[in-house]
Structure formats: C-alpha cells, structure tokens
Short mmCIF file of C-alpha atoms in Angstrom, two decimals:
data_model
loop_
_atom_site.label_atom_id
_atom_site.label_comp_id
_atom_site.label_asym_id
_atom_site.label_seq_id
_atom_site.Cartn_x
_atom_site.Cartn_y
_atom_site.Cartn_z
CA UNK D 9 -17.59 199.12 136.99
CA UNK D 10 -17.82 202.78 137.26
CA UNK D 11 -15.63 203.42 139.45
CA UNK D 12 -12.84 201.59 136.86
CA UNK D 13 -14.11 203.94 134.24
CA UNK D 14 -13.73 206.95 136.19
CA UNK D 15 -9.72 205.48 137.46
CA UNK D 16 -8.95 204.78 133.70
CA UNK D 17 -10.14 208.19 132.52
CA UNK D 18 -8.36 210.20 135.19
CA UNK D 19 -5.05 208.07 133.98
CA UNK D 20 -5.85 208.59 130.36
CA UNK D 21 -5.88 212.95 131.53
CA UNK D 22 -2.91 212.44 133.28
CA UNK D 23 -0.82 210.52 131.02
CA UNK D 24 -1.92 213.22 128.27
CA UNK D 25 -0.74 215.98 130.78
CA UNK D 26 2.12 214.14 131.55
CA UNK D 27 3.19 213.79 127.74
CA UNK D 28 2.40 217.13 127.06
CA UNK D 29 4.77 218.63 129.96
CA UNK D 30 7.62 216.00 129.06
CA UNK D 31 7.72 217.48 125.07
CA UNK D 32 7.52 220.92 126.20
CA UNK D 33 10.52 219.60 128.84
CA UNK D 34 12.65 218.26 125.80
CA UNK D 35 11.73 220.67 123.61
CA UNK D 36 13.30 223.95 126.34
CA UNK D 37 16.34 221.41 126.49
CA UNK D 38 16.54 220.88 122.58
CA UNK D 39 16.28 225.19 122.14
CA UNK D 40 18.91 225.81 124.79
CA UNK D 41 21.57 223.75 123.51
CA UNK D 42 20.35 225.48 120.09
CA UNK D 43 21.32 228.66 121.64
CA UNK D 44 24.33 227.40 123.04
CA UNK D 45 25.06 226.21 119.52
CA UNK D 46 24.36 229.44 117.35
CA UNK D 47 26.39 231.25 120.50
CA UNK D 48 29.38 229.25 120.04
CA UNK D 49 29.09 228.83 116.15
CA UNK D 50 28.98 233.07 116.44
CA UNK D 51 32.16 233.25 118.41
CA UNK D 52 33.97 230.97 116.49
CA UNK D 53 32.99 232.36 113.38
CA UNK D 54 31.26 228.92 112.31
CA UNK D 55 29.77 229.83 109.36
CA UNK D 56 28.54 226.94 108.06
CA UNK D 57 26.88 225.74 111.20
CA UNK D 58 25.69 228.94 112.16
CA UNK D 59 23.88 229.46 108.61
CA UNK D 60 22.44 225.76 108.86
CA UNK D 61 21.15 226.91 112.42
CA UNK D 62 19.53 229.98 111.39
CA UNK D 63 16.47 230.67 108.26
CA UNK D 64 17.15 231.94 105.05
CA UNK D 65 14.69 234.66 106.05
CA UNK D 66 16.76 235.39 109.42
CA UNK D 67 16.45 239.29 110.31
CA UNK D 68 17.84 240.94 113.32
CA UNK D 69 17.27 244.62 114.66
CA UNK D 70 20.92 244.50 115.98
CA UNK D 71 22.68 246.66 118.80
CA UNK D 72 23.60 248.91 116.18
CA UNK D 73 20.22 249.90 116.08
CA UNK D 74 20.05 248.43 112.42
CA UNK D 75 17.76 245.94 110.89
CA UNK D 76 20.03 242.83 109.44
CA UNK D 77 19.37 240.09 106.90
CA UNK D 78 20.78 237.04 106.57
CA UNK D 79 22.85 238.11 103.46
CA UNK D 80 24.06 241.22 105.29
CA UNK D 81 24.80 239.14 108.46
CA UNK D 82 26.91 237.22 106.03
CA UNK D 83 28.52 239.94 103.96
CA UNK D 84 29.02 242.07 107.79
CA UNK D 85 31.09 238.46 108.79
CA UNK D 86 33.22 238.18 105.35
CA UNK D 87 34.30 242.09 106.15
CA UNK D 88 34.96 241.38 109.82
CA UNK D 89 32.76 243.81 111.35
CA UNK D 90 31.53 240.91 113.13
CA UNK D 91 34.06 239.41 115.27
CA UNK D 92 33.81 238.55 119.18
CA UNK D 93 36.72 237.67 121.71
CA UNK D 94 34.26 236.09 124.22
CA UNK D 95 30.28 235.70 124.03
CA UNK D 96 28.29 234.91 126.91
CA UNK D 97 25.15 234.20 127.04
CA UNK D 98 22.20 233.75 130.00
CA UNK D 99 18.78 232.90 129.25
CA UNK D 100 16.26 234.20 131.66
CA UNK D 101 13.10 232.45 130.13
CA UNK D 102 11.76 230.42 126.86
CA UNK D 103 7.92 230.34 126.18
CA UNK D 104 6.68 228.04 123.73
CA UNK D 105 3.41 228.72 121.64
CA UNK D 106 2.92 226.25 119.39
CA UNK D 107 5.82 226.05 117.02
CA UNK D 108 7.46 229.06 118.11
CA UNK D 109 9.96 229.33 120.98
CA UNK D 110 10.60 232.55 122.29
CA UNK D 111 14.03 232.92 124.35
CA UNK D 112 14.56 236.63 126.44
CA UNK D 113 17.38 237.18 128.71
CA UNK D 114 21.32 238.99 128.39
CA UNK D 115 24.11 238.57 126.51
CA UNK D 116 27.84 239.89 127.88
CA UNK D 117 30.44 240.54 124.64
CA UNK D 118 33.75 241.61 124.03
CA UNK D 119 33.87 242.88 120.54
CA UNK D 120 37.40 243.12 118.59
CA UNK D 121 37.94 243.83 115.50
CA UNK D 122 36.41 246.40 113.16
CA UNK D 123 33.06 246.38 115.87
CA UNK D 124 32.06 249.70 117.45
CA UNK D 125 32.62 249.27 121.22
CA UNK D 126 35.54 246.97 120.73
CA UNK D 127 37.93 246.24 123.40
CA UNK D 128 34.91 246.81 125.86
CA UNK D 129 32.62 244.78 127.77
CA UNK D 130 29.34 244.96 126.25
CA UNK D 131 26.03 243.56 127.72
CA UNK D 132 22.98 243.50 126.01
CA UNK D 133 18.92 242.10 126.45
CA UNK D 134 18.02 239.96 123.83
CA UNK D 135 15.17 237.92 122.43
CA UNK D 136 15.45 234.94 120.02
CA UNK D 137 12.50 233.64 117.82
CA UNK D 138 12.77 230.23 117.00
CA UNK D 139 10.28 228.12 114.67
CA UNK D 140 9.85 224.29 114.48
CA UNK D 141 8.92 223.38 110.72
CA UNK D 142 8.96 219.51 109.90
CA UNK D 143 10.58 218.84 113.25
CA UNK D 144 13.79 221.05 112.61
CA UNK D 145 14.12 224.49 114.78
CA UNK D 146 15.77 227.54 113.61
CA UNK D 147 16.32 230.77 114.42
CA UNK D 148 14.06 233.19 112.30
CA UNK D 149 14.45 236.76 114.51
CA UNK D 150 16.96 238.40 116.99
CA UNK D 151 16.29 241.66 118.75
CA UNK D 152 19.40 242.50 120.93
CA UNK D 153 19.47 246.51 122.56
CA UNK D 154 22.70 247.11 124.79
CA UNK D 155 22.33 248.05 128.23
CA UNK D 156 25.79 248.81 129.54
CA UNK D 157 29.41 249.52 128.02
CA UNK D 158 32.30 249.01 129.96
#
C-alpha cells in the first residue's frame, strides 16, 4: 500500500515536470516562428501583419541609436527610411519568465533605400521582448546595437 502511494506520487511529479517542460517546448517553437514572422513581415514591408504582431505600446532603441514608437515605426515605413533588401536573422537563446519571452542573438541586413548604411552589409545584436496576454504573444520591446558594417 505504501509503496503504491509513493509510485503514484513520483508519477504525479513527473507528469507535472513533464507538462511543464513540453509548454515551455511549444511555447520556444510558437516565439520562433513569431520571430520568423515579424522578420519576414519587416522585409516585405507587411504592414498589416507586422502591426498585428507587434503592441500598440511597441518601442525600440534602434541602431540609429534612437528610441522608436510604434507610430514613428509606422510613419519611418510610409517615408521609406525603413526598407531592407535581405534580413537575416539567428537567435542565440529565448528565456521565458512567466509571460515574458526574451529572445538575444544577431541580425545580418542589407539596407536600401533612404537607410543610413545602405548598400552595406550590416550586422547587429539584438534582443526581443515578447509578452503573452490572454494567450496571444506580441512583441512589446526591441533593442538592436550594430556590430559590424561592411
């Protein structure tokens, strides 16, 4: 008898560990295809997915060393200072606490346009802040500083 209480117990810890680690698991999958999205959306100029992806209060202290709103994100697309001829992206790691999902690693651009540095390859670290709220994640806060020009 207590040896069947102790065996149901230990698989009642483990199944609990085991769900725990599998949401986290779906969850990393679920924010890098989110990042693959935004990316993509960004290169393609995607408004309308890209603006559904990211908050209303959405600020980013930019490579131009500028802190960015979502309305001047929007107004900086409309002018075409924001315009990319290829974005890639490579995420190094994504830590979860609670709902928040933090995403660091590098970004390589070529910017064209009206963008300083266009013409050039540009790479750049970057983190992403994410936020689950009523099961939807979006992207509330970008920090990007570039490393190299080329």
């Amino acid at each position: 008898m207590k040896m069947s209480i102790l065996f149901t117990l230990a698989l009642l810890i483990a199944g609990s560990f085991y769900s725990f680690c599998f949401a986290q698991q779906n969850d990393e999958v679920l924010i890098r295809n989110l990042e693959n999205e935004q990316r993509e959306a960004f290169l393609k100029k995607d408004t309308a997915t890209l603006f559904r992806l990211v908050s209303p209060d959405f600020v980013v202290n930019a490579p131009t060393n500028r802190l960015t709103t979502l309305a001047e994100l929007k107004q900086l697309m409309r002018l075409g200072y924001v315009d990319l001829d290829s974005f890639e992206r490579y995420i190094e790691k994504i830590t979860f606490i609670n709902n928040i999902a933090v995403v660091m690693g590098y970004d390589v651009v070529y910017p064209s346009g009206k963008m300083p540095d266009s013409g050039k390859k540009v790479k750049r670290r970057y983190t992403n802040i994410w936020m689950k709220s009523n099961s939807t994640w979006q992207l509330v806060a970008r920090q990007a500083t570039i490393i190299s020009v080329n």
